[in-house]
Coordinates of C-alpha atoms and ligand atoms in Angstrom, one line a residue:
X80 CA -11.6 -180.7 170.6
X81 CA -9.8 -181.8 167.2
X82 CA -7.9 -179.6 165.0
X83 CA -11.1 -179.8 162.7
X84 CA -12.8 -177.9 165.3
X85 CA -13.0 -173.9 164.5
X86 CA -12.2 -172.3 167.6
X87 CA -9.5 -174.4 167.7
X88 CA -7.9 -173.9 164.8
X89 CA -8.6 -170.2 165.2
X90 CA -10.2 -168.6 161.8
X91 CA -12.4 -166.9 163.7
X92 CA -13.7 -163.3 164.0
X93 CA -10.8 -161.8 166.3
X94 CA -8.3 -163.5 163.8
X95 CA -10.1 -162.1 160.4
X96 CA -10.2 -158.8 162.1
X97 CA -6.7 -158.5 163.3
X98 CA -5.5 -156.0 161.2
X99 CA -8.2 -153.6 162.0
X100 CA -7.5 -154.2 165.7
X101 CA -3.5 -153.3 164.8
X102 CA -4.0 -150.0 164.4
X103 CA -6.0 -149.1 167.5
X104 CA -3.3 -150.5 169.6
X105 CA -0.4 -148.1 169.0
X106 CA 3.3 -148.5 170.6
X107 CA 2.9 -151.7 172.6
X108 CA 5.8 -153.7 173.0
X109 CA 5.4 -157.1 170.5
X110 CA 5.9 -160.5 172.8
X111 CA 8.1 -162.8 171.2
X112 CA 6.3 -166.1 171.0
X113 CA 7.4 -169.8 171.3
X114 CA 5.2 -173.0 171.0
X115 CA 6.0 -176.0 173.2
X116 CA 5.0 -179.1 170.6
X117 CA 3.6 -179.3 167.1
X118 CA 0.8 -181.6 167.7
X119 CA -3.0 -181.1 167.3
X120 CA -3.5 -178.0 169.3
X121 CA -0.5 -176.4 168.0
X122 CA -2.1 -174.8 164.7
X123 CA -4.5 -172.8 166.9
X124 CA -1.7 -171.4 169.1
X125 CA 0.2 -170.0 166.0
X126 CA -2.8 -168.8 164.5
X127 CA -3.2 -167.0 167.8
X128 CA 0.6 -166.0 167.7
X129 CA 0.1 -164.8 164.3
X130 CA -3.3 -162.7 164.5
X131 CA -2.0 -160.9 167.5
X132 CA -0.6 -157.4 166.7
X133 CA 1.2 -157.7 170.1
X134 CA 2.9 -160.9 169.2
X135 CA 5.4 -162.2 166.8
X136 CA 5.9 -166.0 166.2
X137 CA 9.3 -166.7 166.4
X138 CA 9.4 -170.7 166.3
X139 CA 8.1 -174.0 167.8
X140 CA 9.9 -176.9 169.7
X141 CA 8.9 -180.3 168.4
X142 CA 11.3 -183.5 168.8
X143 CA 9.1 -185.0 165.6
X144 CA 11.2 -184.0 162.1
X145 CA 8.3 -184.3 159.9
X146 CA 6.1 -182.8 162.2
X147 CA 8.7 -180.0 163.3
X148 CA 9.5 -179.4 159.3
X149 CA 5.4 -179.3 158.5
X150 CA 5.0 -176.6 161.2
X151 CA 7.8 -174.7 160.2
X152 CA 7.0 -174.5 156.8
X153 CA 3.1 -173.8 157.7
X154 CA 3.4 -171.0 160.1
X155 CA 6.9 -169.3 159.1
X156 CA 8.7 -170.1 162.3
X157 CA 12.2 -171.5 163.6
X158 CA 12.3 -174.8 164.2
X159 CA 13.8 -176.5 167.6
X160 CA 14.4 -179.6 168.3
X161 CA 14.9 -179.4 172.3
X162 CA 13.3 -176.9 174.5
X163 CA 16.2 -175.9 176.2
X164 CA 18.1 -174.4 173.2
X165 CA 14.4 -172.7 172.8
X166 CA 14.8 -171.0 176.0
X167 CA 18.2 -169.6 175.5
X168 CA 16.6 -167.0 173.3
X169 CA 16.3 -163.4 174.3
X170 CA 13.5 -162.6 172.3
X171 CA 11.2 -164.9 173.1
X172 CA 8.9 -163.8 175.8
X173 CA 6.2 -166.0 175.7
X174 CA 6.0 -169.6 175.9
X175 CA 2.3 -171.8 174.6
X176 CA 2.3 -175.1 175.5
X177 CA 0.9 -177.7 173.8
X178 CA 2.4 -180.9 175.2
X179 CA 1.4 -184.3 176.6
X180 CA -0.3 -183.9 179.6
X181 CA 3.0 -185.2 182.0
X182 CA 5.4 -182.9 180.3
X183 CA 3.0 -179.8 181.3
X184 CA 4.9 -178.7 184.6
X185 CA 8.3 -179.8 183.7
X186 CA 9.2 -178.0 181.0
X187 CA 6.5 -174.9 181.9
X188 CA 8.6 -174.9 185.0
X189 CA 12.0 -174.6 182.8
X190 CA 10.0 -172.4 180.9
X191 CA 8.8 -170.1 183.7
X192 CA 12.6 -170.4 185.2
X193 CA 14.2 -169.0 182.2
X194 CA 11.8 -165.8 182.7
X195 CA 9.2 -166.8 179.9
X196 CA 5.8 -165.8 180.7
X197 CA 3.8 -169.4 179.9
X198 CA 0.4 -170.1 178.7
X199 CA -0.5 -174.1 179.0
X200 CA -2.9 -176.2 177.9
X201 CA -5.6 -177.9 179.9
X202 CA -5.3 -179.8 182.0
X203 CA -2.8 -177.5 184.3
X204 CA -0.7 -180.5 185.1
X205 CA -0.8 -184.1 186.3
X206 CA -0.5 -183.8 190.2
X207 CA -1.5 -180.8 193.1
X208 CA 2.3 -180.6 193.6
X209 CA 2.8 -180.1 190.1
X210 CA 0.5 -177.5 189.9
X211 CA 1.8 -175.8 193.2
X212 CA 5.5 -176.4 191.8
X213 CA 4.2 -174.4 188.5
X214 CA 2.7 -171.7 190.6
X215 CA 5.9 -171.0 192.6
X216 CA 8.1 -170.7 189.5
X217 CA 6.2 -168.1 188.0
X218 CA 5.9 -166.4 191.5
X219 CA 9.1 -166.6 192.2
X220 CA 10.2 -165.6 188.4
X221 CA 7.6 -162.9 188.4
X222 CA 6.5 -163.7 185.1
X223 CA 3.0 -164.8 184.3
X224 CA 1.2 -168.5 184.0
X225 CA -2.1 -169.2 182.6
X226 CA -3.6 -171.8 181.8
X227 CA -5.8 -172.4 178.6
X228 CA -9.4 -173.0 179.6
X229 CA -10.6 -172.2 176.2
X230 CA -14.1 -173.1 177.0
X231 CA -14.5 -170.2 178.5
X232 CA -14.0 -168.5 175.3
X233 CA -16.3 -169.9 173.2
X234 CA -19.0 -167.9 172.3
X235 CA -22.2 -169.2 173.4
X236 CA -20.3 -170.2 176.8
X237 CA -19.7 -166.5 177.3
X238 CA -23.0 -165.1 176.2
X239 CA -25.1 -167.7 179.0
X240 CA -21.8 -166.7 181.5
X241 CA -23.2 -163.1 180.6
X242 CA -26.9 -164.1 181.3
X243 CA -26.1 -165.3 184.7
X244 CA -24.0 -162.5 185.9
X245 CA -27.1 -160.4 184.9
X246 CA -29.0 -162.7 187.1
X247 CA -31.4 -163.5 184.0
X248 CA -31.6 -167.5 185.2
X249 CA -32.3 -166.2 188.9
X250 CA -29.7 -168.4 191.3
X251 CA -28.8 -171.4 189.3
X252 CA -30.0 -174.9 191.2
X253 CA -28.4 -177.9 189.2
X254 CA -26.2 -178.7 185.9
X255 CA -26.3 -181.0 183.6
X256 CA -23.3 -182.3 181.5
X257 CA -23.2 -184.3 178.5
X258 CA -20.6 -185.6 176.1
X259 CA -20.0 -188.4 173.5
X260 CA -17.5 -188.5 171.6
X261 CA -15.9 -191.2 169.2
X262 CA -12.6 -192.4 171.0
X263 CA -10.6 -191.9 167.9
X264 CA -8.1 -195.0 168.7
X265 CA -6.6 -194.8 165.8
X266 CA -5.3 -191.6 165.9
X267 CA -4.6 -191.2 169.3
X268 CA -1.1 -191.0 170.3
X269 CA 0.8 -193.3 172.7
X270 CA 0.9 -191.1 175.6
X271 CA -2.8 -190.8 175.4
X272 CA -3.3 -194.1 175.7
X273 CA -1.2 -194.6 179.0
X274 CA -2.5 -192.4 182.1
X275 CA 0.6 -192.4 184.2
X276 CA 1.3 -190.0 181.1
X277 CA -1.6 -188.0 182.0
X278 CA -3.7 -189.9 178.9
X279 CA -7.2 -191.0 178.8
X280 CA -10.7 -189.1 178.2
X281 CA -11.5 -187.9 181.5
X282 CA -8.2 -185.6 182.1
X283 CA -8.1 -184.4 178.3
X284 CA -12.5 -183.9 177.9
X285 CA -13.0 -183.6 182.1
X286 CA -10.8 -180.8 182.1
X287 CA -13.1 -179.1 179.5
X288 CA -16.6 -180.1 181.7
X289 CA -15.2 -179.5 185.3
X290 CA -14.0 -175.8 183.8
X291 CA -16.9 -174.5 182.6
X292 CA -19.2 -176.1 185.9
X293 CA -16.9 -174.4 188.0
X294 CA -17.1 -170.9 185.6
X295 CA -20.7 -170.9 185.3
X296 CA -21.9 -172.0 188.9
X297 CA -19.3 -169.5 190.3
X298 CA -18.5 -172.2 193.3
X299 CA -16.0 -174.1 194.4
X300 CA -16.6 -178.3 194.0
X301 CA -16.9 -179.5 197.8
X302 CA -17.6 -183.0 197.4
X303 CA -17.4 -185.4 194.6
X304 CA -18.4 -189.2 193.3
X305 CA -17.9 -190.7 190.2
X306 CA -16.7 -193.6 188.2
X307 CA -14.2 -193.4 185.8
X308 CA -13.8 -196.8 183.6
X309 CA -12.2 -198.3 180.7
X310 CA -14.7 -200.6 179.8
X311 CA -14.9 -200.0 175.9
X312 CA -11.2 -200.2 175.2
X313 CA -9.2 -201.7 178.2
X314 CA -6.5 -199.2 177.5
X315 CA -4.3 -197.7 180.5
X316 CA -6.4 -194.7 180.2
X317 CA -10.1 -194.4 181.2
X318 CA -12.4 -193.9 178.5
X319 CA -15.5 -193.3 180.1
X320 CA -16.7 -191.4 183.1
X321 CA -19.9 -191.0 185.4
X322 CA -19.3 -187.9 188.1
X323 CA -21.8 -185.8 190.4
X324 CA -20.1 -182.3 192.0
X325 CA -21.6 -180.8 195.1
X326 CA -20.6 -177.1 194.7
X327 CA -20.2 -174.9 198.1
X328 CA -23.2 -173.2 197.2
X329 CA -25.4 -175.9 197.3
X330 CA -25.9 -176.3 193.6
X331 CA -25.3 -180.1 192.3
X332 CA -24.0 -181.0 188.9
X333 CA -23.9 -184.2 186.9
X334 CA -21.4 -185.1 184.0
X335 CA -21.4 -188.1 181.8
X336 CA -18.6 -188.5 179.5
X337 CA -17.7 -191.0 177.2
X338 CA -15.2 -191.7 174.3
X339 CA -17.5 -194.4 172.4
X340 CA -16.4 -196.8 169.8
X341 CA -18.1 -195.8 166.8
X342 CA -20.4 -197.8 164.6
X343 CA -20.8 -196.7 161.2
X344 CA -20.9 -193.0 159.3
X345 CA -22.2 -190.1 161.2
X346 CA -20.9 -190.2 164.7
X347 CA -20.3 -186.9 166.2
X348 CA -19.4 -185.2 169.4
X349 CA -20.9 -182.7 171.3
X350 CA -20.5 -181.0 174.7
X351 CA -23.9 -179.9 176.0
X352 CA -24.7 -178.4 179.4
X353 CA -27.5 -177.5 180.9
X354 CA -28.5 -175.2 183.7
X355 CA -31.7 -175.0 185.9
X356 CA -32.0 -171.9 187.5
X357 CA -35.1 -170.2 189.6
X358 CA -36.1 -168.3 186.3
X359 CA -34.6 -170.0 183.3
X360 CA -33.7 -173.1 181.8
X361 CA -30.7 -173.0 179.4
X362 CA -28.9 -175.1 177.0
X363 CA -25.3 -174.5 175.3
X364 CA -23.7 -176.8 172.7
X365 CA -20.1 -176.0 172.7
X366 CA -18.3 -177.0 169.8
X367 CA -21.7 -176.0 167.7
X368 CA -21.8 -172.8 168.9
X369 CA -25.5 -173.1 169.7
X370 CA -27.5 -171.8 173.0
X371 CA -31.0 -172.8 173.4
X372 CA -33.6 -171.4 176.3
X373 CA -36.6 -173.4 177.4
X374 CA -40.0 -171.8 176.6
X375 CA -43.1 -173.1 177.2
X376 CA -41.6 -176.9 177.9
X377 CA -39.7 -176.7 174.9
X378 CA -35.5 -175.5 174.0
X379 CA -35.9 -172.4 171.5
X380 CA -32.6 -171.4 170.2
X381 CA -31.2 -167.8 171.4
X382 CA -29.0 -165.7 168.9
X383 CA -25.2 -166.7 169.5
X384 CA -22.4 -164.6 168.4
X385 CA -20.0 -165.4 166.1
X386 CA -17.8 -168.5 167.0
X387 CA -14.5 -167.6 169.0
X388 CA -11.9 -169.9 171.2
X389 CA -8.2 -170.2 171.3
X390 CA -7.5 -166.9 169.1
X391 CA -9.5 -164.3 171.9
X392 CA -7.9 -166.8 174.7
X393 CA -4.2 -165.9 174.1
X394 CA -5.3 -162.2 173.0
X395 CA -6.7 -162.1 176.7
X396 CA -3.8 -163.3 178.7
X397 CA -1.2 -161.1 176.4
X398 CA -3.5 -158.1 177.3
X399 CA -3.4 -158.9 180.4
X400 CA 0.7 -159.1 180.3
X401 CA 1.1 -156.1 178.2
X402 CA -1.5 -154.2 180.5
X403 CA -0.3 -155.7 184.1
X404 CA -4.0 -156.2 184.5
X405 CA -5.4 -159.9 186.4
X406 CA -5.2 -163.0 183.8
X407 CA -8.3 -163.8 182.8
X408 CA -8.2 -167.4 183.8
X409 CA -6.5 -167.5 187.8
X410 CA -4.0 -169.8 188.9
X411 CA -6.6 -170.9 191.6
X412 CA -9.4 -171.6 189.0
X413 CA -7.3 -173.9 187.4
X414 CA -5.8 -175.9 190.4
X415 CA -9.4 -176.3 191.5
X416 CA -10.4 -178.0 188.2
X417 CA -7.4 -179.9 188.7
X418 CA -8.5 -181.1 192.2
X419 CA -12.1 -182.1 191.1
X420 CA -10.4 -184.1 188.4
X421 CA -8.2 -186.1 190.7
X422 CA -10.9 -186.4 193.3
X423 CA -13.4 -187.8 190.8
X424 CA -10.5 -190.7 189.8
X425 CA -10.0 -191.2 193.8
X426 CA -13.7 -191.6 194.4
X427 CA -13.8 -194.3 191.4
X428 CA -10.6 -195.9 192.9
X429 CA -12.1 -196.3 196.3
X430 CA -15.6 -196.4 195.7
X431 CA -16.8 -193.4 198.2
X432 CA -17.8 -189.8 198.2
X433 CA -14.5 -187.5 198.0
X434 CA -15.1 -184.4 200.4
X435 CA -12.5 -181.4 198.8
X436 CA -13.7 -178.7 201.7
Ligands
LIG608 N1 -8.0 -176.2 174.1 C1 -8.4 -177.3 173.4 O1 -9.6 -177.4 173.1 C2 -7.5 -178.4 173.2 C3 -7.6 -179.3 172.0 C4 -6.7 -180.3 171.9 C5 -5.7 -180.5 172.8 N2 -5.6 -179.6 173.9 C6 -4.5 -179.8 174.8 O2 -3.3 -179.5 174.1 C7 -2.2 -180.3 174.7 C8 -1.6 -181.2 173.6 O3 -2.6 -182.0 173.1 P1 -2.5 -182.5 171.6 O4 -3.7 -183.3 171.4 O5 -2.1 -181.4 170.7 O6 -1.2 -183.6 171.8 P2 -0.4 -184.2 170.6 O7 0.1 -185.5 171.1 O8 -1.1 -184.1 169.3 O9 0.8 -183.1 170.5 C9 1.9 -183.1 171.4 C10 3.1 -182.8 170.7 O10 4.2 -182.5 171.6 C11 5.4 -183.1 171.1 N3 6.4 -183.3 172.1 C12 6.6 -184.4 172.9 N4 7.6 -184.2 173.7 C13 8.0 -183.0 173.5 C14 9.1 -182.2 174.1 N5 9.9 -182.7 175.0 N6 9.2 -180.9 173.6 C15 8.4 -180.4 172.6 N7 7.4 -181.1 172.1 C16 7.3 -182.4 172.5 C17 4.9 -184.4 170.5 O11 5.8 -185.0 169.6 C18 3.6 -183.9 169.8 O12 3.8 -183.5 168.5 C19 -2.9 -181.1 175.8 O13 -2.8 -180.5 177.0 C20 -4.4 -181.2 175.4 O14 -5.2 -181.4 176.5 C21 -6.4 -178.6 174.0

């Protein structure tokens, strides 16, 4: 989740062995790449930008001087102060956005409208008509949109995603979802604090949780409850949530999320899930890169590959481009994240079950 994390910031396999890659992949046309925001995230899309041998960074948008002038510096780019100007260039082809959560479908739509294929953060927007409006630009633009579940890229996510294609955990009958983090008040920015910007824990971390449910239980969320508080800060953004997902195929799934105030040295964060299938009980820690399967009553951990994120995320959508091959994240995928998200906030609003089928 922070910039401290490694798939995030992107120095991971893919990225060290780049140049190798380079080699094998011949004549094919180099994207011209432009980053919405230079904010936490940002650093891993220019790493990504950078490693790619189909891509060239050409410069970032980021209303922030100091922070425009850091980036610029750091990665090599251009420097813009407004998106629009941004978009006026003819080689740029490719647009990552790393905004505030309520800028995601404006300026991805004026992105997607000036014929820029767009990759955007998590979560895909702030509204279902935001989404739809984002979906219809690049439809009607016929350029691509993705948006950035980089979960699925992580490395031990993909290796239990692999087990359960293969049927190794038998049908899968309930998930389990953990995650505390420290809040981080203090360096949180303003917009995060305020959800009628899209801030708060549940859209920024949620996104992450309801993601990967929804990518490793292969179903659809039919029916939702939850309570989503502010209890520990009393900001204008939630920073706590309690949710269970009914999933059309029957399996239920449990998330507990919370940005805590911390107490003291040595408070950490991890994303844990767990799966019990007819066969199998597994175990993946996210941001640790760890995968652990139950034997005999007790986790033992499972060889995980090397660590891998943001860097393998963008180099799968600009194959994809480059290839006019399916995006590896869908359009769909992400507007039913996005749904489960809002229906969760609706349930805690009104106190009842959500049904979403
Ligand atoms: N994939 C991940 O694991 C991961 C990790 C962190 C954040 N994110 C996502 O990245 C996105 C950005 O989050 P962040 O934490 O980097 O936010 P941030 O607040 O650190 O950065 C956002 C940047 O956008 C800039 N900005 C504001 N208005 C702008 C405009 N009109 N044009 C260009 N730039 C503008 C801000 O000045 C800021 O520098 C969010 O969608 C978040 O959920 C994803």
């Amino acid at each position: 989740m922070s910039e401290s994390n490694p798939a995030i910031r992107g120095d991971s396999f893919a990225f060290q062995k780049a140049s190798a890659f380079q080699i094998q992949r011949g004549e094919m046309p180099v994207l011209g790449v432009g980053i919405f925001g230079a904010g936490r995230v940002s650093g891993g899309h220019a790493q990504a930008a950078k490693s790619h041998p189909g891509l060239k960074l050409i410069g970032v948008v980021e209303p922030d001087e100091e922070r425009r002038s850091r980036f610029t510096q750091r990665h090599e780019c251009e420097g813009f102060a407004s998106h629009r100007d941004m978009l006026e260039r003819d080689d740029i082809d490719l647009i990552l956005v790393g905004l505030p959560h309520w800028l995601h479908a404006p300026l991805s739509i004026d992105a997607l409208n000036a014929g820029k294929h767009v990759m955007v953060e998590k979560p895909m927007a702030c509204t279902l008509e935001e989404c739809d409006a984002m979906i219809d630009a690049a439809d009607r633009n016929g350029v691509r949109l993705m948006v950035g579940h980089t979960q699925q890229f992580f490395a031990v996510n993909r290796l239990f995603k692999g087990m359960i294609e293969r049927g190794e955990l038998g049908e899968i009958v309930l998930a389990h979802q953990t995650w505390f983090k420290p809040f981080g008040i203090e360096s949180r920015p303003p917009w995060f604090l305020d959800r009628e910007k899209g801030g708060g824990m549940w859209l920024m971390n949620g996104a992450h949780m309801v993601d990967l449910l929804v990518w490793l239980i292969q179903s659809r969320p039919v029916s939702v409850k939850g309570k989503v508080t502010n209890r520990i800060y009393q900001q204008k953004a939630d920073d706590s949530t309690s949710a269970i997902i009914e999933f059309e195929n029957g399996v239920y799934a449990t998330i507990a999320h919370s940005g805590f105030k911390p107490t003291g040295a040595g408070h950490g964060e991890e994303l844990s899930t767990e799966l019990v299938g007819t066969e199998a009980v597994v175990k993946m820690l996210s941001y640790q890169n760890k995968g652990f399967r139950m034997v005999g009553g007790a986790y033992e951990p499972v060889e995980v590959p090397e660590r891998s994120g943001i860097v393998e995320e963008v180099g799968a959508f600009v194959d994809a481009i480059q290839n006019d091959a399916p995006s590896p994240i869908s359009n769909d995928h992400a507007r039913i994240v996005m749904e489960a998200l809002l229906a969760v906030e609706e349930s805690s609003r009104t106190g009842r079950e959500v049904r979403l089928d």
